[in-house]
């Protein structure tokens, strides 16, 4: 092999290995902060380990989920705020685990960019670690990819992968969903991480910039308000499941809104009747609807409209479930009931206050 002073290097091609190593050192304390029973290793190996027995499981079924953040990333990039977008990444995965009755155990992330900035990367991972702590799962590894030519300017992308477990026979939904079961709605923290292509289009129509005051959130900028992280419902929902035994199903209200997500957890013969006046619509959704002239049906098919999670519970024990959820910090409202299906999987009663 011949070498010379004028030979090309990987760094000259746009990939800085030293920057990657520096980022790993910056995030090691963040990763350590997510340790939990079953996971106490260091990052840097070729794979992350998890001990199900040490986590307290005897006959577990594993449940896996993966997701991204979508075009909410563009707001984080354009607003220069990267420390909370990782919470969204974790939330979109772990909320999908807990609706199946699973306890999130471990998380891995994938971060891809055109030019690696170790400080920016560490800020992103700080949000991922914060989300993992909220969910009680361990960040056991991940991948950082520097790919010049694949991403323009400051653009980057994120993907997340989560694994949870439930004891055999304890997965949701249960097989006894029936007439008159109550629908409990858990308040969202805002837009969460769906519908941001429409959000960005509406913001462009409004003529506002990300650093302008938010019309629907006094005291903050538009960028800050729209970057409010997705709520992580894991610990309150696990408490309700375990303490009451009355939760029959749960639906994470993500892309597709109410009509696409709630029927996913219902038997074919049952529908969800939603009492729309009972939904406390967050101000951001009213602003989006008015500014973009978005019709109510489209709003409810695109956004969570203030309800980020719906639980199907036994009517006789609904108050108990709601009390447990409130004790764990959730805002809970009865938003409907289960009824025989005669057409669509979701039936609206009344009007939503947009």
mmCIF file of C-alpha atoms in Angstrom:
data_model
loop_
_atom_site.group_PDB
_atom_site.id
_atom_site.type_symbol
_atom_site.label_atom_id
_atom_site.label_comp_id
_atom_site.label_asym_id
_atom_site.label_seq_id
_atom_site.Cartn_x
_atom_site.Cartn_y
_atom_site.Cartn_z
ATOM 1 C CA UNK A 1 0.000 0.000 0.000
ATOM 2 C CA UNK A 2 1.353 3.434 -0.867
ATOM 3 C CA UNK A 3 0.734 6.570 1.145
ATOM 4 C CA UNK A 4 1.523 10.172 0.541
ATOM 5 C CA UNK A 5 1.082 13.613 2.000
ATOM 6 C CA UNK A 6 -1.513 14.476 -0.654
ATOM 7 C CA UNK A 7 -3.745 11.433 -0.125
ATOM 8 C CA UNK A 8 -7.418 12.032 0.576
ATOM 9 C CA UNK A 9 -8.818 11.477 4.066
ATOM 10 C CA UNK A 10 -12.294 10.587 5.297
ATOM 11 C CA UNK A 11 -12.502 14.039 6.908
ATOM 12 C CA UNK A 12 -11.836 15.681 3.539
ATOM 13 C CA UNK A 13 -14.762 13.685 2.169
ATOM 14 C CA UNK A 14 -16.955 15.260 4.837
ATOM 15 C CA UNK A 15 -16.972 12.673 7.641
ATOM 16 C CA UNK A 16 -15.251 13.648 10.891
ATOM 17 C CA UNK A 17 -14.585 10.557 13.029
ATOM 18 C CA UNK A 18 -13.129 12.705 15.798
ATOM 19 C CA UNK A 19 -16.372 14.698 16.008
ATOM 20 C CA UNK A 20 -18.281 11.446 16.342
ATOM 21 C CA UNK A 21 -16.016 10.272 19.149
ATOM 22 C CA UNK A 22 -16.404 13.627 20.910
ATOM 23 C CA UNK A 23 -20.184 13.348 20.730
ATOM 24 C CA UNK A 24 -20.068 9.866 22.268
ATOM 25 C CA UNK A 25 -18.095 11.228 25.225
ATOM 26 C CA UNK A 26 -20.554 14.105 25.632
ATOM 27 C CA UNK A 27 -23.588 11.824 25.774
ATOM 28 C CA UNK A 28 -22.244 9.094 28.072
ATOM 29 C CA UNK A 29 -23.502 10.848 31.252
ATOM 30 C CA UNK A 30 -26.912 11.289 29.601
ATOM 31 C CA UNK A 31 -27.094 7.596 28.821
ATOM 32 C CA UNK A 32 -26.079 6.663 32.377
ATOM 33 C CA UNK A 33 -28.975 8.764 33.700
ATOM 34 C CA UNK A 34 -31.463 6.350 32.078
ATOM 35 C CA UNK A 35 -30.234 3.173 33.802
ATOM 36 C CA UNK A 36 -32.915 0.911 35.252
ATOM 37 C CA UNK A 37 -33.126 -2.698 36.513
ATOM 38 C CA UNK A 38 -32.116 -4.899 33.608
ATOM 39 C CA UNK A 39 -29.834 -2.367 31.912
ATOM 40 C CA UNK A 40 -26.686 -0.911 33.395
ATOM 41 C CA UNK A 41 -24.110 -1.193 30.607
ATOM 42 C CA UNK A 42 -22.106 1.528 28.887
ATOM 43 C CA UNK A 43 -22.609 2.606 25.310
ATOM 44 C CA UNK A 44 -19.815 2.069 22.822
ATOM 45 C CA UNK A 45 -20.090 -1.648 22.215
ATOM 46 C CA UNK A 46 -21.579 -3.333 19.181
ATOM 47 C CA UNK A 47 -24.955 -3.887 20.842
ATOM 48 C CA UNK A 48 -26.939 -3.075 23.944
ATOM 49 C CA UNK A 49 -27.872 -5.704 26.518
ATOM 50 C CA UNK A 50 -31.015 -6.082 28.618
ATOM 51 C CA UNK A 51 -31.760 -8.642 31.331
ATOM 52 C CA UNK A 52 -35.502 -9.407 31.466
ATOM 53 C CA UNK A 53 -35.150 -11.454 34.641
ATOM 54 C CA UNK A 54 -33.448 -8.582 36.451
ATOM 55 C CA UNK A 55 -36.340 -6.355 35.316
ATOM 56 C CA UNK A 56 -38.745 -8.583 37.240
ATOM 57 C CA UNK A 57 -40.436 -10.524 34.427
ATOM 58 C CA UNK A 58 -41.120 -14.246 34.674
ATOM 59 C CA UNK A 59 -42.946 -15.132 31.424
ATOM 60 C CA UNK A 60 -42.776 -12.004 29.254
ATOM 61 C CA UNK A 61 -44.056 -11.206 25.801
ATOM 62 C CA UNK A 62 -41.868 -8.635 24.066
ATOM 63 C CA UNK A 63 -43.508 -5.700 22.277
ATOM 64 C CA UNK A 64 -41.529 -3.534 19.858
ATOM 65 C CA UNK A 65 -42.234 -0.173 18.204
ATOM 66 C CA UNK A 66 -40.356 2.299 16.055
ATOM 67 C CA UNK A 67 -41.161 5.811 14.876
ATOM 68 C CA UNK A 68 -39.742 9.217 14.022
ATOM 69 C CA UNK A 69 -40.660 12.838 14.672
ATOM 70 C CA UNK A 70 -41.734 13.846 11.177
ATOM 71 C CA UNK A 71 -41.501 17.399 9.899
ATOM 72 C CA UNK A 72 -41.630 18.806 13.419
ATOM 73 C CA UNK A 73 -37.867 18.410 12.985
ATOM 74 C CA UNK A 74 -37.907 21.276 10.471
ATOM 75 C CA UNK A 75 -39.240 23.636 13.125
ATOM 76 C CA UNK A 76 -36.550 22.522 15.569
ATOM 77 C CA UNK A 77 -33.897 23.076 12.894
ATOM 78 C CA UNK A 78 -35.235 26.445 11.719
ATOM 79 C CA UNK A 79 -35.803 27.689 15.287
ATOM 80 C CA UNK A 80 -32.395 26.412 16.421
ATOM 81 C CA UNK A 81 -33.921 24.522 19.367
ATOM 82 C CA UNK A 82 -32.790 20.905 19.644
ATOM 83 C CA UNK A 83 -33.068 19.959 23.326
ATOM 84 C CA UNK A 84 -36.675 18.744 23.391
ATOM 85 C CA UNK A 85 -37.173 17.034 20.035
ATOM 86 C CA UNK A 86 -35.699 13.853 21.501
ATOM 87 C CA UNK A 87 -38.578 13.701 23.996
ATOM 88 C CA UNK A 88 -40.936 13.555 21.014
ATOM 89 C CA UNK A 89 -38.898 10.718 19.528
ATOM 90 C CA UNK A 90 -39.173 8.625 22.684
ATOM 91 C CA UNK A 91 -42.838 9.510 23.224
ATOM 92 C CA UNK A 92 -43.936 8.376 19.787
ATOM 93 C CA UNK A 93 -42.473 4.927 20.454
ATOM 94 C CA UNK A 94 -43.192 4.295 24.140
ATOM 95 C CA UNK A 95 -46.778 5.552 23.978
ATOM 96 C CA UNK A 96 -47.359 2.904 21.316
ATOM 97 C CA UNK A 97 -45.982 0.252 23.671
ATOM 98 C CA UNK A 98 -48.010 1.147 26.740
ATOM 99 C CA UNK A 99 -51.320 1.049 24.852
ATOM 100 C CA UNK A 100 -50.658 -2.671 24.466
ATOM 101 C CA UNK A 101 -50.134 -3.033 28.200
ATOM 102 C CA UNK A 102 -46.361 -3.244 27.859
ATOM 103 C CA UNK A 103 -43.786 -1.591 30.113
ATOM 104 C CA UNK A 104 -41.103 0.135 27.989
ATOM 105 C CA UNK A 105 -37.699 -1.341 28.841
ATOM 106 C CA UNK A 106 -35.129 -0.146 26.350
ATOM 107 C CA UNK A 107 -34.660 2.460 23.654
ATOM 108 C CA UNK A 108 -32.252 2.955 20.756
ATOM 109 C CA UNK A 109 -31.962 6.016 18.532
ATOM 110 C CA UNK A 110 -30.718 6.748 15.024
ATOM 111 C CA UNK A 111 -29.429 10.258 14.299
ATOM 112 C CA UNK A 112 -28.409 11.126 10.747
ATOM 113 C CA UNK A 113 -26.959 14.428 9.563
ATOM 114 C CA UNK A 114 -24.907 15.913 6.767
ATOM 115 C CA UNK A 115 -22.344 17.546 9.061
ATOM 116 C CA UNK A 116 -21.990 16.411 12.658
ATOM 117 C CA UNK A 117 -22.016 19.113 15.321
ATOM 118 C CA UNK A 118 -21.187 17.377 18.645
ATOM 119 C CA UNK A 119 -22.922 20.064 20.724
ATOM 120 C CA UNK A 120 -26.084 19.878 18.639
ATOM 121 C CA UNK A 121 -25.989 16.093 18.780
ATOM 122 C CA UNK A 122 -25.564 16.144 22.549
ATOM 123 C CA UNK A 123 -28.542 18.512 22.879
ATOM 124 C CA UNK A 124 -30.680 16.108 20.852
ATOM 125 C CA UNK A 125 -29.591 13.131 22.959
ATOM 126 C CA UNK A 126 -30.300 15.120 26.142
ATOM 127 C CA UNK A 127 -33.942 15.188 25.049
ATOM 128 C CA UNK A 128 -33.886 11.474 24.240
ATOM 129 C CA UNK A 129 -32.465 10.734 27.698
ATOM 130 C CA UNK A 130 -35.098 12.947 29.333
ATOM 131 C CA UNK A 131 -37.848 11.081 27.473
ATOM 132 C CA UNK A 132 -36.405 7.739 28.543
ATOM 133 C CA UNK A 133 -36.381 8.824 32.178
ATOM 134 C CA UNK A 134 -40.024 9.923 31.879
ATOM 135 C CA UNK A 135 -40.926 6.530 30.428
ATOM 136 C CA UNK A 136 -38.737 4.505 32.782
ATOM 137 C CA UNK A 137 -36.785 2.870 29.973
ATOM 138 C CA UNK A 138 -33.035 2.632 29.418
ATOM 139 C CA UNK A 139 -31.215 4.227 26.499
ATOM 140 C CA UNK A 140 -28.917 1.306 25.735
ATOM 141 C CA UNK A 141 -27.422 2.385 22.411
ATOM 142 C CA UNK A 142 -27.910 4.076 19.087
ATOM 143 C CA UNK A 143 -26.288 5.133 15.854
ATOM 144 C CA UNK A 144 -24.959 8.458 14.633
ATOM 145 C CA UNK A 145 -24.506 8.727 10.875
ATOM 146 C CA UNK A 146 -22.676 11.605 9.213
ATOM 147 C CA UNK A 147 -23.629 11.523 5.535
ATOM 148 C CA UNK A 148 -22.476 14.525 3.503
ATOM 149 C CA UNK A 149 -24.527 14.966 0.359
ATOM 150 C CA UNK A 150 -27.584 13.227 1.809
ATOM 151 C CA UNK A 151 -28.803 16.175 3.904
ATOM 152 C CA UNK A 152 -28.869 19.864 3.006
ATOM 153 C CA UNK A 153 -27.519 22.572 5.281
ATOM 154 C CA UNK A 154 -28.380 21.965 8.930
ATOM 155 C CA UNK A 155 -30.962 19.262 8.215
ATOM 156 C CA UNK A 156 -30.953 16.046 10.218
ATOM 157 C CA UNK A 157 -33.272 13.122 10.829
ATOM 158 C CA UNK A 158 -34.166 10.978 13.838
ATOM 159 C CA UNK A 159 -35.626 7.521 14.286
ATOM 160 C CA UNK A 160 -36.324 5.662 17.484
ATOM 161 C CA UNK A 161 -36.739 2.019 18.415
ATOM 162 C CA UNK A 162 -38.290 0.835 21.682
ATOM 163 C CA UNK A 163 -38.876 -2.576 23.219
ATOM 164 C CA UNK A 164 -41.220 -3.309 26.104
ATOM 165 C CA UNK A 165 -42.655 -6.353 27.800
ATOM 166 C CA UNK A 166 -45.808 -7.602 29.473
ATOM 167 C CA UNK A 167 -46.448 -10.828 31.293
ATOM 168 C CA UNK A 168 -48.159 -13.443 29.161
ATOM 169 C CA UNK A 169 -51.937 -13.005 29.290
ATOM 170 C CA UNK A 170 -51.806 -9.345 30.303
ATOM 171 C CA UNK A 171 -51.598 -7.643 26.919
ATOM 172 C CA UNK A 172 -54.203 -5.130 25.746
ATOM 173 C CA UNK A 173 -56.797 -4.896 24.317
ATOM 174 C CA UNK A 174 -58.732 -7.409 26.365
ATOM 175 C CA UNK A 175 -61.414 -9.576 24.820
ATOM 176 C CA UNK A 176 -64.299 -8.227 26.870
ATOM 177 C CA UNK A 177 -64.926 -4.764 25.390
ATOM 178 C CA UNK A 178 -68.666 -4.203 25.311
ATOM 179 C CA UNK A 179 -71.694 -1.935 25.209
ATOM 180 C CA UNK A 180 -71.505 1.016 27.600
ATOM 181 C CA UNK A 181 -67.779 0.879 28.343
ATOM 182 C CA UNK A 182 -66.531 4.401 29.024
ATOM 183 C CA UNK A 183 -64.002 6.339 26.957
ATOM 184 C CA UNK A 184 -61.591 8.398 29.055
ATOM 185 C CA UNK A 185 -59.633 11.094 27.248
ATOM 186 C CA UNK A 186 -56.191 12.101 28.556
ATOM 187 C CA UNK A 187 -55.200 15.667 27.709
ATOM 188 C CA UNK A 188 -52.387 16.234 25.244
ATOM 189 C CA UNK A 189 -49.578 18.737 25.681
ATOM 190 C CA UNK A 190 -50.316 20.286 22.287
ATOM 191 C CA UNK A 191 -49.883 19.144 18.709
ATOM 192 C CA UNK A 192 -47.532 16.319 19.780
ATOM 193 C CA UNK A 193 -45.716 15.000 16.667
ATOM 194 C CA UNK A 194 -48.323 14.613 13.940
ATOM 195 C CA UNK A 195 -49.693 16.887 11.257
ATOM 196 C CA UNK A 196 -46.682 19.190 11.101
ATOM 197 C CA UNK A 197 -46.655 19.407 7.317
ATOM 198 C CA UNK A 198 -50.072 21.049 7.646
ATOM 199 C CA UNK A 199 -48.912 23.090 10.653
ATOM 200 C CA UNK A 200 -45.966 24.473 8.687
ATOM 201 C CA UNK A 201 -48.236 25.293 5.741
ATOM 202 C CA UNK A 202 -50.599 27.204 8.042
ATOM 203 C CA UNK A 203 -47.692 29.079 9.661
ATOM 204 C CA UNK A 204 -46.482 30.091 6.194
ATOM 205 C CA UNK A 205 -49.986 31.387 5.402
ATOM 206 C CA UNK A 206 -50.017 33.391 8.637
ATOM 207 C CA UNK A 207 -46.838 35.281 7.728
ATOM 208 C CA UNK A 208 -45.384 34.665 11.205
ATOM 209 C CA UNK A 209 -41.829 33.595 11.938
ATOM 210 C CA UNK A 210 -40.704 31.052 14.514
ATOM 211 C CA UNK A 211 -39.382 33.796 16.802
ATOM 212 C CA UNK A 212 -42.582 35.868 16.658
ATOM 213 C CA UNK A 213 -44.940 35.776 19.671
ATOM 214 C CA UNK A 214 -47.285 32.782 19.595
ATOM 215 C CA UNK A 215 -50.875 34.069 19.074
ATOM 216 C CA UNK A 216 -52.284 31.195 21.144
ATOM 217 C CA UNK A 217 -49.607 31.006 23.894
ATOM 218 C CA UNK A 218 -48.840 34.396 25.492
ATOM 219 C CA UNK A 219 -45.296 34.792 26.729
ATOM 220 C CA UNK A 220 -43.635 32.422 24.283
ATOM 221 C CA UNK A 221 -42.504 32.372 20.673
ATOM 222 C CA UNK A 222 -44.337 30.506 17.952
ATOM 223 C CA UNK A 223 -41.437 28.101 17.560
ATOM 224 C CA UNK A 224 -41.300 27.321 21.269
ATOM 225 C CA UNK A 225 -45.047 26.765 21.453
ATOM 226 C CA UNK A 226 -45.114 24.425 18.471
ATOM 227 C CA UNK A 227 -42.092 22.517 19.793
ATOM 228 C CA UNK A 228 -43.847 21.668 23.066
ATOM 229 C CA UNK A 229 -42.882 17.995 23.483
ATOM 230 C CA UNK A 230 -45.278 15.100 23.079
ATOM 231 C CA UNK A 231 -46.676 13.982 26.414
ATOM 232 C CA UNK A 232 -45.390 10.629 27.667
ATOM 233 C CA UNK A 233 -48.254 8.722 29.297
ATOM 234 C CA UNK A 234 -46.386 5.575 30.305
ATOM 235 C CA UNK A 235 -46.155 5.738 34.097
ATOM 236 C CA UNK A 236 -49.729 6.977 34.731
ATOM 237 C CA UNK A 237 -51.202 4.394 32.374
ATOM 238 C CA UNK A 238 -49.176 1.519 33.821
ATOM 239 C CA UNK A 239 -50.354 2.578 37.270
ATOM 240 C CA UNK A 240 -53.988 2.595 36.132
ATOM 241 C CA UNK A 241 -53.643 -0.811 34.482
ATOM 242 C CA UNK A 242 -51.978 -2.424 37.476
ATOM 243 C CA UNK A 243 -53.966 -0.785 40.256
ATOM 244 C CA UNK A 244 -57.468 -1.071 38.817
ATOM 245 C CA UNK A 245 -57.594 -4.019 36.423
ATOM 246 C CA UNK A 246 -60.349 -2.094 34.649
ATOM 247 C CA UNK A 247 -58.522 -0.821 31.541
ATOM 248 C CA UNK A 248 -59.674 -2.799 28.525
ATOM 249 C CA UNK A 249 -57.970 -0.945 25.665
ATOM 250 C CA UNK A 250 -56.075 2.237 24.849
ATOM 251 C CA UNK A 251 -55.535 4.216 21.673
ATOM 252 C CA UNK A 252 -52.637 6.611 21.122
ATOM 253 C CA UNK A 253 -54.079 9.508 19.090
ATOM 254 C CA UNK A 254 -51.415 10.092 16.463
ATOM 255 C CA UNK A 255 -51.606 10.534 12.682
ATOM 256 C CA UNK A 256 -55.153 9.816 11.563
ATOM 257 C CA UNK A 257 -56.637 11.361 14.690
ATOM 258 C CA UNK A 258 -59.761 9.897 16.262
ATOM 259 C CA UNK A 259 -61.330 8.068 13.275
ATOM 260 C CA UNK A 260 -58.181 6.128 12.375
ATOM 261 C CA UNK A 261 -56.719 5.284 15.781
ATOM 262 C CA UNK A 262 -59.592 4.393 18.108
ATOM 263 C CA UNK A 263 -61.073 1.641 15.866
ATOM 264 C CA UNK A 264 -57.657 -0.072 15.794
ATOM 265 C CA UNK A 265 -58.244 -1.349 19.344
ATOM 266 C CA UNK A 266 -61.952 -2.197 19.061
ATOM 267 C CA UNK A 267 -63.588 -5.437 17.901
ATOM 268 C CA UNK A 268 -65.292 -5.080 14.538
ATOM 269 C CA UNK A 269 -68.770 -5.083 16.065
ATOM 270 C CA UNK A 270 -68.191 -2.071 18.330
ATOM 271 C CA UNK A 271 -67.824 1.664 17.679
ATOM 272 C CA UNK A 272 -66.682 4.629 19.744
ATOM 273 C CA UNK A 273 -69.259 7.362 20.316
ATOM 274 C CA UNK A 274 -67.386 10.604 21.019
ATOM 275 C CA UNK A 275 -69.078 13.482 22.824
ATOM 276 C CA UNK A 276 -67.301 16.329 21.063
ATOM 277 C CA UNK A 277 -68.436 19.122 23.444
ATOM 278 C CA UNK A 278 -66.649 17.238 26.264
ATOM 279 C CA UNK A 279 -63.265 17.670 24.576
ATOM 280 C CA UNK A 280 -61.251 20.578 25.970
ATOM 281 C CA UNK A 281 -59.661 21.842 22.774
ATOM 282 C CA UNK A 282 -56.206 23.318 23.355
ATOM 283 C CA UNK A 283 -55.837 26.904 22.021
ATOM 284 C CA UNK A 284 -53.262 25.876 19.404
ATOM 285 C CA UNK A 285 -55.882 23.816 17.563
ATOM 286 C CA UNK A 286 -58.371 26.666 17.413
ATOM 287 C CA UNK A 287 -55.654 28.911 15.972
ATOM 288 C CA UNK A 288 -54.662 26.311 13.383
ATOM 289 C CA UNK A 289 -58.296 25.734 12.357
ATOM 290 C CA UNK A 290 -59.089 29.444 12.026
ATOM 291 C CA UNK A 291 -55.848 30.485 10.334
ATOM 292 C CA UNK A 292 -55.876 27.626 7.839
ATOM 293 C CA UNK A 293 -59.667 27.446 7.430
ATOM 294 C CA UNK A 294 -59.401 23.750 8.296
ATOM 295 C CA UNK A 295 -62.752 22.046 8.679
ATOM 296 C CA UNK A 296 -63.587 20.193 11.928
ATOM 297 C CA UNK A 297 -63.610 16.742 10.306
ATOM 298 C CA UNK A 298 -60.153 17.374 8.846
ATOM 299 C CA UNK A 299 -58.858 18.665 12.187
ATOM 300 C CA UNK A 300 -60.059 15.516 13.957
ATOM 301 C CA UNK A 301 -58.528 13.284 11.293
ATOM 302 C CA UNK A 302 -55.165 15.075 11.400
ATOM 303 C CA UNK A 303 -54.594 16.231 14.990
ATOM 304 C CA UNK A 304 -55.305 15.026 18.519
ATOM 305 C CA UNK A 305 -57.310 18.246 19.162
ATOM 306 C CA UNK A 306 -56.412 18.132 22.859
ATOM 307 C CA UNK A 307 -56.795 14.402 23.587
ATOM 308 C CA UNK A 308 -53.537 12.505 23.208
ATOM 309 C CA UNK A 309 -54.715 9.170 24.564
ATOM 310 C CA UNK A 310 -58.077 7.422 24.864
ATOM 311 C CA UNK A 311 -58.702 4.583 27.332
ATOM 312 C CA UNK A 312 -61.606 2.144 27.166
ATOM 313 C CA UNK A 313 -62.603 1.215 30.708
ATOM 314 C CA UNK A 314 -65.294 -0.678 32.556
ATOM 315 C CA UNK A 315 -68.132 1.785 33.253
ATOM 316 C CA UNK A 316 -68.544 0.718 36.872
ATOM 317 C CA UNK A 317 -64.861 1.420 37.578
ATOM 318 C CA UNK A 318 -64.293 4.453 35.381
ATOM 319 C CA UNK A 319 -64.134 6.823 38.356
ATOM 320 C CA UNK A 320 -61.435 4.687 39.970
ATOM 321 C CA UNK A 321 -59.346 4.620 36.789
ATOM 322 C CA UNK A 322 -59.711 8.371 36.335
ATOM 323 C CA UNK A 323 -58.711 8.974 39.957
ATOM 324 C CA UNK A 324 -55.520 6.936 39.581
ATOM 325 C CA UNK A 325 -54.626 8.804 36.403
ATOM 326 C CA UNK A 326 -55.255 12.173 38.053
ATOM 327 C CA UNK A 327 -53.140 11.142 41.032
ATOM 328 C CA UNK A 328 -50.304 10.653 38.545
ATOM 329 C CA UNK A 329 -50.715 14.103 37.016
ATOM 330 C CA UNK A 330 -53.057 13.473 34.104
ATOM 331 C CA UNK A 331 -56.017 15.633 33.099
ATOM 332 C CA UNK A 332 -58.821 13.138 32.446
ATOM 333 C CA UNK A 333 -62.272 13.632 30.928
ATOM 334 C CA UNK A 334 -65.076 11.246 29.995
ATOM 335 C CA UNK A 335 -65.292 11.758 26.228
ATOM 336 C CA UNK A 336 -67.672 9.012 25.148
ATOM 337 C CA UNK A 337 -68.683 5.373 25.265
ATOM 338 C CA UNK A 338 -68.684 2.104 23.358
ATOM 339 C CA UNK A 339 -71.813 1.252 21.341
ATOM 340 C CA UNK A 340 -72.786 -1.310 18.691
ATOM 341 C CA UNK A 341 -71.263 -0.476 15.325
ATOM 342 C CA UNK A 342 -73.660 0.414 12.542
ATOM 343 C CA UNK A 343 -71.257 2.133 10.170
ATOM 344 C CA UNK A 344 -68.087 4.044 10.975
ATOM 345 C CA UNK A 345 -65.833 2.988 13.824
ATOM 346 C CA UNK A 346 -66.101 6.455 15.385
ATOM 347 C CA UNK A 347 -69.393 8.333 15.678
ATOM 348 C CA UNK A 348 -69.394 12.033 16.633
ATOM 349 C CA UNK A 349 -72.035 13.519 18.931
ATOM 350 C CA UNK A 350 -72.348 17.307 19.003
ATOM 351 C CA UNK A 351 -69.726 19.796 17.797
ATOM 352 C CA UNK A 352 -66.100 20.334 18.716
ATOM 353 C CA UNK A 353 -65.222 23.803 20.026
ATOM 354 C CA UNK A 354 -62.571 24.904 17.557
#
